[in-house]
mmCIF file of C-alpha atoms in Angstrom:
data_model
loop_
_atom_site.group_PDB
_atom_site.id
_atom_site.type_symbol
_atom_site.label_atom_id
_atom_site.label_comp_id
_atom_site.label_asym_id
_atom_site.label_seq_id
_atom_site.Cartn_x
_atom_site.Cartn_y
_atom_site.Cartn_z
ATOM 1 C CA MET A 441 66.905 42.734 -7.298
ATOM 2 C CA ILE A 442 64.260 42.083 -4.951
ATOM 3 C CA ALA A 443 60.557 43.785 -4.414
ATOM 4 C CA PHE A 444 59.705 47.140 -3.042
ATOM 5 C CA ASN A 445 57.817 50.367 -3.163
ATOM 6 C CA TYR A 446 58.894 53.388 -4.008
ATOM 7 C CA TYR A 447 56.849 56.415 -2.683
ATOM 8 C CA ASN A 448 58.302 60.249 -2.825
ATOM 9 C CA PRO A 449 55.812 62.964 -2.627
ATOM 10 C CA THR A 450 57.980 65.849 -2.533
ATOM 11 C CA GLU A 451 57.563 68.623 -5.529
ATOM 12 C CA ILE A 452 61.207 69.697 -6.468
ATOM 13 C CA ILE A 453 61.083 73.698 -7.342
ATOM 14 C CA PHE A 454 65.104 73.913 -9.097
ATOM 15 C CA GLY A 455 66.950 77.183 -10.426
ATOM 16 C CA ARG A 456 68.204 80.150 -9.791
ATOM 17 C CA GLY A 457 66.389 83.086 -7.690
ATOM 18 C CA ARG A 458 63.294 80.393 -6.691
ATOM 19 C CA HIS A 459 63.134 81.135 -3.112
ATOM 20 C CA GLU A 460 61.371 84.165 -3.595
ATOM 21 C CA GLU A 461 58.327 81.835 -4.620
ATOM 22 C CA VAL A 462 58.545 80.243 -0.995
ATOM 23 C CA GLY A 463 55.597 82.307 0.652
ATOM 24 C CA GLU A 464 53.587 81.327 -2.780
ATOM 25 C CA GLN A 465 54.297 77.742 -2.207
ATOM 26 C CA ILE A 466 53.069 77.433 1.299
ATOM 27 C CA ARG A 467 50.413 80.014 1.064
ATOM 28 C CA LYS A 468 48.805 77.734 -2.205
ATOM 29 C CA ARG A 469 49.166 74.633 0.252
ATOM 30 C CA GLY A 470 46.872 76.404 2.743
ATOM 31 C CA GLY A 471 49.143 77.621 5.349
ATOM 32 C CA LYS A 472 48.406 80.833 7.269
ATOM 33 C CA LYS A 473 50.739 80.529 10.204
ATOM 34 C CA VAL A 474 54.238 79.705 9.537
ATOM 35 C CA LEU A 475 57.036 78.886 11.768
ATOM 36 C CA PHE A 476 60.190 80.288 10.375
ATOM 37 C CA HIS A 477 62.706 78.059 11.612
ATOM 38 C CA TYR A 478 66.681 77.654 10.815
ATOM 39 C CA GLY A 479 70.417 77.839 12.209
ATOM 40 C CA GLY A 480 72.759 80.492 13.039
ATOM 41 C CA GLY A 481 73.196 83.985 11.676
ATOM 42 C CA SER A 482 74.282 82.944 7.877
ATOM 43 C CA ILE A 483 71.321 83.433 6.388
ATOM 44 C CA LYS A 484 71.134 86.801 7.547
ATOM 45 C CA ARG A 485 74.056 87.971 6.413
ATOM 46 C CA SER A 486 73.585 86.758 2.971
ATOM 47 C CA GLY A 487 70.130 88.705 2.800
ATOM 48 C CA LEU A 488 68.085 85.070 2.532
ATOM 49 C CA TYR A 489 66.453 85.894 5.832
ATOM 50 C CA GLU A 490 64.713 89.328 4.548
ATOM 51 C CA GLN A 491 64.474 87.364 1.429
ATOM 52 C CA ILE A 492 62.506 84.824 3.078
ATOM 53 C CA CYS A 493 60.582 87.146 5.456
ATOM 54 C CA HIS A 494 59.291 89.625 2.690
ATOM 55 C CA SER A 495 58.178 86.161 0.532
ATOM 56 C CA LEU A 496 55.838 85.496 3.415
ATOM 57 C CA GLU A 497 54.276 88.782 3.769
ATOM 58 C CA GLU A 498 53.547 89.060 0.176
ATOM 59 C CA ALA A 499 51.885 86.063 0.496
ATOM 60 C CA GLY A 500 49.818 87.422 3.246
ATOM 61 C CA LEU A 501 51.502 84.852 5.628
ATOM 62 C CA SER A 502 51.762 85.284 9.157
ATOM 63 C CA PHE A 503 55.105 84.042 10.957
ATOM 64 C CA VAL A 504 57.245 83.716 13.836
ATOM 65 C CA GLU A 505 61.006 82.199 13.895
ATOM 66 C CA LEU A 506 62.744 80.195 15.482
ATOM 67 C CA GLY A 507 66.758 79.988 14.996
ATOM 68 C CA GLY A 508 69.624 78.336 16.770
ATOM 69 C CA VAL A 509 69.923 75.123 15.057
ATOM 70 C CA ARG A 510 73.270 73.684 15.225
ATOM 71 C CA PRO A 511 75.195 70.728 13.564
ATOM 72 C CA ASN A 512 73.675 67.470 14.936
ATOM 73 C CA PRO A 513 70.335 69.364 15.828
ATOM 74 C CA ARG A 514 69.253 69.058 19.881
ATOM 75 C CA VAL A 515 66.072 67.629 20.691
ATOM 76 C CA SER A 516 65.881 70.605 23.451
ATOM 77 C CA LEU A 517 65.248 72.945 20.465
ATOM 78 C CA VAL A 518 63.208 70.861 19.021
ATOM 79 C CA ARG A 519 61.016 71.108 22.426
ATOM 80 C CA GLU A 520 60.849 74.137 22.369
ATOM 81 C CA GLY A 521 59.922 74.683 18.927
ATOM 82 C CA ILE A 522 56.751 72.268 19.704
ATOM 83 C CA ARG A 523 55.909 74.543 22.447
ATOM 84 C CA LEU A 524 56.376 77.674 20.251
ATOM 85 C CA CYS A 525 53.824 75.994 17.384
ATOM 86 C CA ARG A 526 51.287 75.478 19.910
ATOM 87 C CA GLU A 527 51.608 78.798 21.413
ATOM 88 C CA GLU A 528 51.105 80.684 18.001
ATOM 89 C CA ASN A 529 48.324 77.852 16.608
ATOM 90 C CA VAL A 530 51.205 77.539 13.596
ATOM 91 C CA ASP A 531 50.002 75.150 10.687
ATOM 92 C CA TYR A 532 53.104 75.032 8.537
ATOM 93 C CA VAL A 533 57.107 74.503 8.802
ATOM 94 C CA LEU A 534 59.379 76.096 7.136
ATOM 95 C CA ALA A 535 62.788 75.105 6.886
ATOM 96 C CA VAL A 536 65.655 77.057 5.720
ATOM 97 C CA GLY A 537 69.030 75.780 5.799
ATOM 98 C CA GLY A 538 70.724 72.365 5.384
ATOM 99 C CA GLY A 539 69.834 68.908 6.595
ATOM 100 C CA SER A 540 70.107 69.784 10.126
ATOM 101 C CA VAL A 541 67.465 72.505 10.126
ATOM 102 C CA ILE A 542 65.486 70.021 8.166
ATOM 103 C CA ASP A 543 65.987 67.112 10.513
ATOM 104 C CA SER A 544 65.032 69.524 13.455
ATOM 105 C CA ALA A 545 61.776 70.961 11.346
ATOM 106 C CA LYS A 546 60.716 67.583 10.904
ATOM 107 C CA ALA A 547 60.710 66.721 14.550
ATOM 108 C CA ILE A 548 59.149 69.900 15.819
ATOM 109 C CA SER A 549 56.243 68.619 13.030
ATOM 110 C CA ALA A 550 55.826 65.098 14.669
ATOM 111 C CA GLY A 551 55.820 66.190 18.129
ATOM 112 C CA MET A 552 53.727 68.898 17.647
ATOM 113 C CA PHE A 553 49.902 66.751 17.777
ATOM 114 C CA TYR A 554 51.898 63.747 20.468
ATOM 115 C CA ALA A 555 51.017 64.162 24.042
ATOM 116 C CA GLY A 556 53.931 62.467 25.213
ATOM 117 C CA ASP A 557 57.802 63.826 24.359
ATOM 118 C CA VAL A 558 59.217 64.100 20.895
ATOM 119 C CA TRP A 559 62.190 61.768 22.126
ATOM 120 C CA ASP A 560 59.874 58.719 22.183
ATOM 121 C CA PHE A 561 59.692 58.921 18.587
ATOM 122 C CA TYR A 562 63.917 58.460 17.888
ATOM 123 C CA LEU A 563 63.443 55.458 20.922
ATOM 124 C CA ARG A 564 60.578 53.662 18.884
ATOM 125 C CA LYS A 565 58.248 53.655 21.730
ATOM 126 C CA ALA A 566 55.898 55.934 19.856
ATOM 127 C CA GLU A 567 54.503 56.685 15.682
ATOM 128 C CA ALA A 568 53.686 60.248 14.882
ATOM 129 C CA GLN A 569 49.720 59.573 14.055
ATOM 130 C CA ARG A 570 50.033 63.046 12.514
ATOM 131 C CA ALA A 571 52.462 65.887 11.784
ATOM 132 C CA LEU A 572 52.525 69.497 10.561
ATOM 133 C CA PRO A 573 52.946 69.472 6.531
ATOM 134 C CA ILE A 574 56.897 71.193 6.071
ATOM 135 C CA GLY A 575 58.611 73.064 3.323
ATOM 136 C CA VAL A 576 62.001 73.422 2.930
ATOM 137 C CA VAL A 577 64.355 76.374 1.237
ATOM 138 C CA LEU A 578 67.597 74.232 0.961
ATOM 139 C CA THR A 579 70.935 76.245 1.185
ATOM 140 C CA ILE A 580 73.710 73.544 1.501
ATOM 141 C CA PRO A 581 73.478 70.076 -0.542
ATOM 142 C CA ALA A 582 74.737 66.754 1.998
ATOM 143 C CA ALA A 583 71.743 65.120 3.988
ATOM 144 C CA GLY A 584 69.220 64.721 1.495
ATOM 145 C CA SER A 585 66.612 65.597 3.988
ATOM 146 C CA GLU A 586 64.824 67.903 2.101
ATOM 147 C CA THR A 587 63.114 64.536 -0.063
ATOM 148 C CA GLY A 588 62.685 62.273 2.791
ATOM 149 C CA GLY A 589 60.792 61.213 5.759
ATOM 150 C CA GLY A 590 63.772 60.828 7.962
ATOM 151 C CA SER A 591 65.000 62.869 11.004
ATOM 152 C CA VAL A 592 68.400 62.765 12.938
ATOM 153 C CA ILE A 593 68.632 64.226 16.434
ATOM 154 C CA THR A 594 70.693 64.182 18.907
ATOM 155 C CA ASN A 595 69.552 64.305 22.996
ATOM 156 C CA GLU A 596 72.398 65.731 24.768
ATOM 157 C CA ASP A 597 71.584 63.958 28.002
ATOM 158 C CA GLY A 598 74.002 61.188 27.137
ATOM 159 C CA ASP A 599 75.220 62.207 23.999
ATOM 160 C CA PHE A 600 72.872 59.948 22.171
ATOM 161 C CA LYS A 601 72.108 60.542 18.219
ATOM 162 C CA ARG A 602 68.908 58.817 17.108
ATOM 163 C CA ASP A 603 66.362 58.722 14.198
ATOM 164 C CA TYR A 604 62.803 58.603 13.301
ATOM 165 C CA ILE A 605 61.371 57.851 9.781
ATOM 166 C CA SER A 606 57.504 58.567 9.003
ATOM 167 C CA ASN A 607 56.344 59.203 5.816
ATOM 168 C CA LEU A 608 54.327 62.014 7.112
ATOM 169 C CA LEU A 609 57.540 64.045 7.697
ATOM 170 C CA MET A 610 58.285 64.064 3.764
ATOM 171 C CA PRO A 611 58.455 68.052 2.999
ATOM 172 C CA GLN A 612 55.967 68.689 0.749
ATOM 173 C CA PHE A 613 58.333 70.765 -1.830
ATOM 174 C CA ALA A 614 62.152 71.751 -1.549
ATOM 175 C CA ILE A 615 63.284 75.091 -3.088
ATOM 176 C CA LEU A 616 66.802 73.994 -4.765
ATOM 177 C CA ASN A 617 68.736 77.578 -5.565
ATOM 178 C CA PRO A 618 72.127 76.626 -6.268
ATOM 179 C CA GLU A 619 73.000 80.692 -5.965
ATOM 180 C CA LEU A 620 72.388 80.195 -2.109
ATOM 181 C CA CYS A 621 75.803 77.671 -1.723
ATOM 182 C CA ARG A 622 78.450 79.954 -2.844
ATOM 183 C CA THR A 623 78.850 81.349 0.541
ATOM 184 C CA VAL A 624 79.055 77.814 1.957
ATOM 185 C CA PRO A 625 82.302 77.603 4.062
ATOM 186 C CA GLN A 626 85.176 75.491 2.623
ATOM 187 C CA ASN A 627 84.542 72.667 5.056
ATOM 188 C CA GLN A 628 80.933 72.371 4.652
ATOM 189 C CA ILE A 629 81.514 71.727 1.221
ATOM 190 C CA SER A 630 83.853 69.106 1.487
ATOM 191 C CA ALA A 631 81.924 67.395 4.700
ATOM 192 C CA GLY A 632 78.560 68.061 2.884
ATOM 193 C CA SER A 633 80.119 65.965 -0.228
ATOM 194 C CA ALA A 634 81.047 63.169 1.703
ATOM 195 C CA ASP A 635 77.526 63.095 3.394
ATOM 196 C CA ILE A 636 76.587 62.776 -0.697
ATOM 197 C CA LEU A 637 78.670 60.515 -1.392
ATOM 198 C CA ALA A 638 78.499 58.164 1.485
ATOM 199 C CA HIS A 639 73.981 57.525 1.192
ATOM 200 C CA VAL A 640 74.920 56.089 -2.405
ATOM 201 C CA MET A 641 77.534 53.949 -0.984
ATOM 202 C CA GLU A 642 74.972 52.874 1.812
ATOM 203 C CA ARG A 643 72.548 51.964 -1.308
ATOM 204 C CA TYR A 644 75.794 50.229 -3.578
ATOM 205 C CA PHE A 645 77.299 48.254 -0.976
ATOM 206 C CA THR A 646 74.707 44.917 -0.931
ATOM 207 C CA ASN A 647 74.836 41.437 -1.603
ATOM 208 C CA THR A 648 71.792 41.634 -3.546
ATOM 209 C CA PRO A 649 72.234 39.805 -6.918
ATOM 210 C CA ARG A 650 71.387 41.588 -10.467
ATOM 211 C CA THR A 651 70.849 45.085 -9.868
ATOM 212 C CA ASP A 652 72.588 46.142 -12.413
ATOM 213 C CA PHE A 653 70.358 49.022 -13.423
ATOM 214 C CA ILE A 654 70.220 50.666 -9.867
ATOM 215 C CA ASP A 655 74.090 49.922 -9.597
ATOM 216 C CA ARG A 656 74.469 51.909 -12.554
ATOM 217 C CA LEU A 657 72.701 54.738 -11.189
ATOM 218 C CA CYS A 658 74.715 54.455 -8.157
ATOM 219 C CA GLU A 659 78.432 54.398 -10.164
ATOM 220 C CA GLY A 660 77.263 57.270 -12.240
ATOM 221 C CA ALA A 661 76.093 59.445 -9.126
ATOM 222 C CA MET A 662 79.282 58.969 -7.633
ATOM 223 C CA ARG A 663 81.667 59.818 -10.077
ATOM 224 C CA SER A 664 79.544 62.823 -10.571
ATOM 225 C CA VAL A 665 79.294 63.759 -7.129
ATOM 226 C CA MET A 666 83.465 63.958 -6.754
ATOM 227 C CA LEU A 667 84.069 65.738 -10.192
ATOM 228 C CA SER A 668 81.437 68.017 -8.656
ATOM 229 C CA ALA A 669 82.896 68.577 -4.785
ATOM 230 C CA VAL A 670 86.358 69.321 -6.624
ATOM 231 C CA ARG A 671 84.962 71.871 -8.643
ATOM 232 C CA VAL A 672 82.784 73.435 -5.981
ATOM 233 C CA LYS A 673 85.890 73.710 -3.739
ATOM 234 C CA LYS A 674 88.089 74.640 -6.358
ATOM 235 C CA THR A 675 85.672 77.608 -7.478
ATOM 236 C CA PRO A 676 83.047 77.986 -5.118
ATOM 237 C CA ASP A 677 81.251 80.951 -6.997
ATOM 238 C CA ASP A 678 80.559 78.262 -10.064
ATOM 239 C CA CYS A 679 76.674 78.157 -10.242
ATOM 240 C CA ASP A 680 76.705 75.069 -12.465
ATOM 241 C CA ALA A 681 78.936 72.767 -10.253
ATOM 242 C CA TRP A 682 76.719 73.881 -7.602
ATOM 243 C CA SER A 683 73.963 73.167 -9.391
ATOM 244 C CA GLU A 684 75.150 69.710 -10.503
ATOM 245 C CA LEU A 685 76.443 68.993 -6.435
ATOM 246 C CA MET A 686 72.682 70.043 -5.254
ATOM 247 C CA TRP A 687 70.744 68.001 -7.338
ATOM 248 C CA GLY A 688 72.955 64.981 -6.340
ATOM 249 C CA GLY A 689 72.760 65.501 -3.133
ATOM 250 C CA THR A 690 68.945 65.322 -3.864
ATOM 251 C CA ILE A 691 69.123 62.038 -6.197
ATOM 252 C CA ALA A 692 71.764 60.596 -3.561
ATOM 253 C CA HIS A 693 68.926 60.374 -0.368
ATOM 254 C CA CYS A 694 65.293 60.309 -2.541
ATOM 255 C CA GLY A 695 65.581 56.657 -1.896
ATOM 256 C CA LEU A 696 65.289 56.140 -5.799
ATOM 257 C CA LEU A 697 69.286 54.997 -5.810
ATOM 258 C CA GLY A 698 68.132 52.101 -2.753
ATOM 259 C CA THR A 699 65.414 50.462 -4.762
ATOM 260 C CA GLY A 700 65.390 46.796 -5.218
ATOM 261 C CA ARG A 701 68.556 45.729 -2.698
ATOM 262 C CA VAL A 702 69.477 45.472 0.881
ATOM 263 C CA GLN A 703 71.061 48.477 1.991
ATOM 264 C CA ASP A 704 73.662 48.850 4.370
ATOM 265 C CA TRP A 705 73.573 51.655 6.603
ATOM 266 C CA ALA A 706 76.255 50.639 9.072
ATOM 267 C CA SER A 707 78.897 53.265 8.804
ATOM 268 C CA HIS A 708 76.176 55.820 9.431
ATOM 269 C CA ASN A 709 74.877 53.974 12.725
ATOM 270 C CA ILE A 710 78.800 54.253 13.864
ATOM 271 C CA GLU A 711 79.473 57.780 12.856
ATOM 272 C CA HIS A 712 76.314 58.776 14.901
ATOM 273 C CA GLU A 713 78.148 58.171 17.963
ATOM 274 C CA LEU A 714 80.791 60.062 16.790
ATOM 275 C CA SER A 715 79.413 63.250 16.084
ATOM 276 C CA ALA A 716 76.760 62.803 19.111
ATOM 277 C CA LYS A 717 79.588 62.606 21.270
ATOM 278 C CA TYR A 718 82.681 65.025 19.775
ATOM 279 C CA GLY A 719 80.074 67.146 17.351
ATOM 280 C CA ILE A 720 82.487 66.966 14.386
ATOM 281 C CA ALA A 721 80.298 67.052 11.181
ATOM 282 C CA HIS A 722 78.522 64.144 10.290
ATOM 283 C CA GLY A 723 80.152 64.332 6.493
ATOM 284 C CA THR A 724 83.710 64.263 8.301
ATOM 285 C CA GLY A 725 82.948 61.634 10.931
ATOM 286 C CA LEU A 726 81.712 59.627 7.299
ATOM 287 C CA ALA A 727 85.135 59.920 6.150
ATOM 288 C CA ILE A 728 86.910 58.329 8.863
ATOM 289 C CA ILE A 729 84.329 55.236 9.383
ATOM 290 C CA PHE A 730 83.059 54.610 5.871
ATOM 291 C CA PRO A 731 86.729 53.801 4.519
ATOM 292 C CA ALA A 732 87.354 51.962 8.425
ATOM 293 C CA TRP A 733 83.809 50.174 7.564
ATOM 294 C CA MET A 734 85.588 48.849 3.685
ATOM 295 C CA LYS A 735 88.791 47.453 4.739
ATOM 296 C CA TYR A 736 86.841 45.260 7.469
ATOM 297 C CA VAL A 737 84.084 44.220 5.180
ATOM 298 C CA TYR A 738 85.624 44.041 2.260
ATOM 299 C CA LYS A 739 85.935 39.829 2.234
ATOM 300 C CA VAL A 740 82.268 39.422 2.565
ATOM 301 C CA ASN A 741 81.748 40.001 -1.248
ATOM 302 C CA PRO A 742 85.178 41.285 -3.262
ATOM 303 C CA GLY A 743 83.596 41.039 -6.400
ATOM 304 C CA ARG A 744 81.304 43.876 -5.247
ATOM 305 C CA PHE A 745 84.292 46.222 -3.973
ATOM 306 C CA VAL A 746 85.836 45.033 -7.562
ATOM 307 C CA GLN A 747 83.640 46.329 -9.398
ATOM 308 C CA PHE A 748 83.046 49.594 -7.226
ATOM 309 C CA ALA A 749 86.895 49.839 -7.954
ATOM 310 C CA VAL A 750 86.841 49.727 -11.692
ATOM 311 C CA ARG A 751 83.700 51.378 -12.576
ATOM 312 C CA VAL A 752 84.020 54.705 -9.658
ATOM 313 C CA MET A 753 87.385 54.721 -9.044
ATOM 314 C CA ASP A 754 89.245 53.928 -12.240
ATOM 315 C CA VAL A 755 91.475 50.928 -11.038
ATOM 316 C CA ASP A 756 93.455 48.865 -13.608
ATOM 317 C CA ILE A 757 91.645 45.484 -13.960
ATOM 318 C CA SER A 758 95.439 44.057 -13.920
ATOM 319 C CA PHE A 759 96.063 43.909 -10.572
ATOM 320 C CA ASP A 760 96.696 40.257 -10.301
ATOM 321 C CA SER A 761 94.283 39.522 -7.518
ATOM 322 C CA GLN A 762 90.892 40.288 -6.448
ATOM 323 C CA GLU A 763 91.772 41.629 -2.868
ATOM 324 C CA GLU A 764 94.566 44.125 -4.369
ATOM 325 C CA ILE A 765 91.989 45.442 -6.799
ATOM 326 C CA ALA A 766 89.482 46.085 -3.893
ATOM 327 C CA LEU A 767 91.932 47.328 -1.324
ATOM 328 C CA GLU A 768 93.105 50.002 -4.550
ATOM 329 C CA GLY A 769 89.494 51.046 -4.336
ATOM 330 C CA ILE A 770 88.931 51.563 -0.805
ATOM 331 C CA SER A 771 92.401 53.475 -0.955
ATOM 332 C CA CYS A 772 91.391 55.975 -3.578
ATOM 333 C CA VAL A 773 88.168 56.794 -1.347
ATOM 334 C CA GLU A 774 90.534 58.054 1.285
ATOM 335 C CA ASN A 775 92.647 59.431 -1.134
ATOM 336 C CA PHE A 776 89.421 61.500 -2.236
ATOM 337 C CA PHE A 777 88.573 62.603 0.824
ATOM 338 C CA ARG A 778 92.139 63.320 1.971
ATOM 339 C CA SER A 779 91.642 65.794 -1.441
ATOM 340 C CA LEU A 780 88.792 67.875 0.294
ATOM 341 C CA ASP A 781 90.894 68.054 3.379
ATOM 342 C CA LEU A 782 89.078 66.144 5.592
ATOM 343 C CA PRO A 783 90.864 63.358 7.972
ATOM 344 C CA VAL A 784 90.630 59.791 7.538
ATOM 345 C CA ARG A 785 91.777 58.501 11.026
ATOM 346 C CA LEU A 786 90.303 59.224 14.267
ATOM 347 C CA HIS A 787 93.352 60.767 15.807
ATOM 348 C CA GLU A 788 93.516 63.116 12.346
ATOM 349 C CA ALA A 789 90.110 64.377 14.163
ATOM 350 C CA GLY A 790 91.364 64.783 17.962
ATOM 351 C CA ILE A 791 89.467 61.505 19.046
ATOM 352 C CA GLY A 792 91.741 59.136 20.710
ATOM 353 C CA THR A 793 91.097 55.840 22.037
ATOM 354 C CA ASP A 794 89.478 55.595 25.233
ATOM 355 C CA ASP A 795 85.655 55.832 24.507
ATOM 356 C CA PHE A 796 85.605 53.075 22.046
ATOM 357 C CA ASP A 797 84.095 50.546 24.252
ATOM 358 C CA GLU A 798 81.196 53.286 24.958
ATOM 359 C CA LEU A 799 81.114 54.096 20.777
ATOM 360 C CA ALA A 800 80.307 50.457 20.469
ATOM 361 C CA ARG A 801 77.911 49.848 23.301
ATOM 362 C CA LYS A 802 75.398 52.951 22.232
ATOM 363 C CA ALA A 803 76.177 51.889 18.089
ATOM 364 C CA CYS A 804 74.631 48.132 18.863
ATOM 365 C CA ASP A 805 71.873 49.220 22.027
ATOM 366 C CA ARG A 806 69.159 48.425 19.633
ATOM 367 C CA GLY A 807 71.237 45.215 19.255
ATOM 368 C CA THR A 808 73.123 44.056 15.554
ATOM 369 C CA PHE A 809 72.703 46.501 12.259
ATOM 370 C CA GLY A 810 74.395 46.530 8.530
ATOM 371 C CA GLY A 811 72.502 44.588 5.364
ATOM 372 C CA PHE A 812 75.845 44.218 3.929
ATOM 373 C CA MET A 813 77.466 42.607 7.131
ATOM 374 C CA LYS A 814 76.020 42.445 10.309
ATOM 375 C CA ILE A 815 77.849 44.294 12.841
ATOM 376 C CA GLY A 816 77.750 43.372 16.710
ATOM 377 C CA TYR A 817 79.814 45.170 19.121
ATOM 378 C CA ASP A 818 83.139 43.346 18.558
ATOM 379 C CA ASP A 819 82.563 44.833 14.491
ATOM 380 C CA VAL A 820 82.201 48.114 16.189
ATOM 381 C CA ILE A 821 85.547 47.842 18.226
ATOM 382 C CA SER A 822 87.483 46.416 15.008
ATOM 383 C CA ILE A 823 86.198 48.870 12.957
ATOM 384 C CA LEU A 824 87.313 52.127 14.870
ATOM 385 C CA LYS A 825 90.721 50.089 15.437
ATOM 386 C CA PHE A 826 90.639 50.449 12.028
ATOM 387 C CA ALA A 827 89.845 54.017 11.809
ATOM 388 C CA GLN A 828 92.358 55.174 14.503
#
């Protein structure tokens, strides 16, 4: 285990009906003028929009709103949000939605006090020195953005998808009401579950020795997430199953499961280029890329993949070789994604081979990446071929 710092100041407010407290949560933290940021029409169809407005009004808060966040949130809407916040003297940002809404809210928060263009943060040309405080009402468990300082934004000019991470962007509070998830469409349930599982796997696949405590936490998290994902897909009204998946999604990406080890994140880096170019859901792209990455790198540390196969995927240890066990574990991952009706090959998502060079160049435009194995241009091409 290696040295680490662990910091997570976000207050979790979990349970049925807890979103009705959102106005009071902002008021007691000093907020007076709120940007209410959300996605499409789902929160209006479900009645959540009116409930949030009522809670803000009951707390004596004024607010302006900005909807229209799309999956793979766009920097153009972020710029509009920054302009609105400045014009309206907003002092608090409320994100109501899933990871895309939260990431967009974080970008607006960071850009509020910056004289240059907010995209500078995502190009590593600038660091935020100040940010608006953020609160979250989570409606889709997946990205885990509700307890982290990371934000991923897409620039339509060139289809670049990049991340920016700062402790200033950690939400002050996150309200998790599993009842709000019951109207999530089946395709989003599946993609979100794949995203959660991938967040744990990015941390689990490490070459850092003697990390058994966190290994066991990761293994339990992965098994629970897979079980809950199947239950939720089968019975979307099961609030108990949603509770498990929602809390699992938060724990998967709050930083705890990555402590004491070198993490990987190569699959995420490659997938960002897929979703930026083709507009597929992030979790859908991960269901395609992660098994391909596993097939390409498992020989770097076959023991780690054997451990995963046996402890997480229940592969029989009586296979004749480590390689057989490792490959069977990877096959089990693919079968799990297929059970959620997710594609595990690029062609199943309607993606061909013509853009491999562009995808690899963009993935490597900041150099090699990956903590388990260093990945460069040729490696990305090989992984994409495994995924085709």
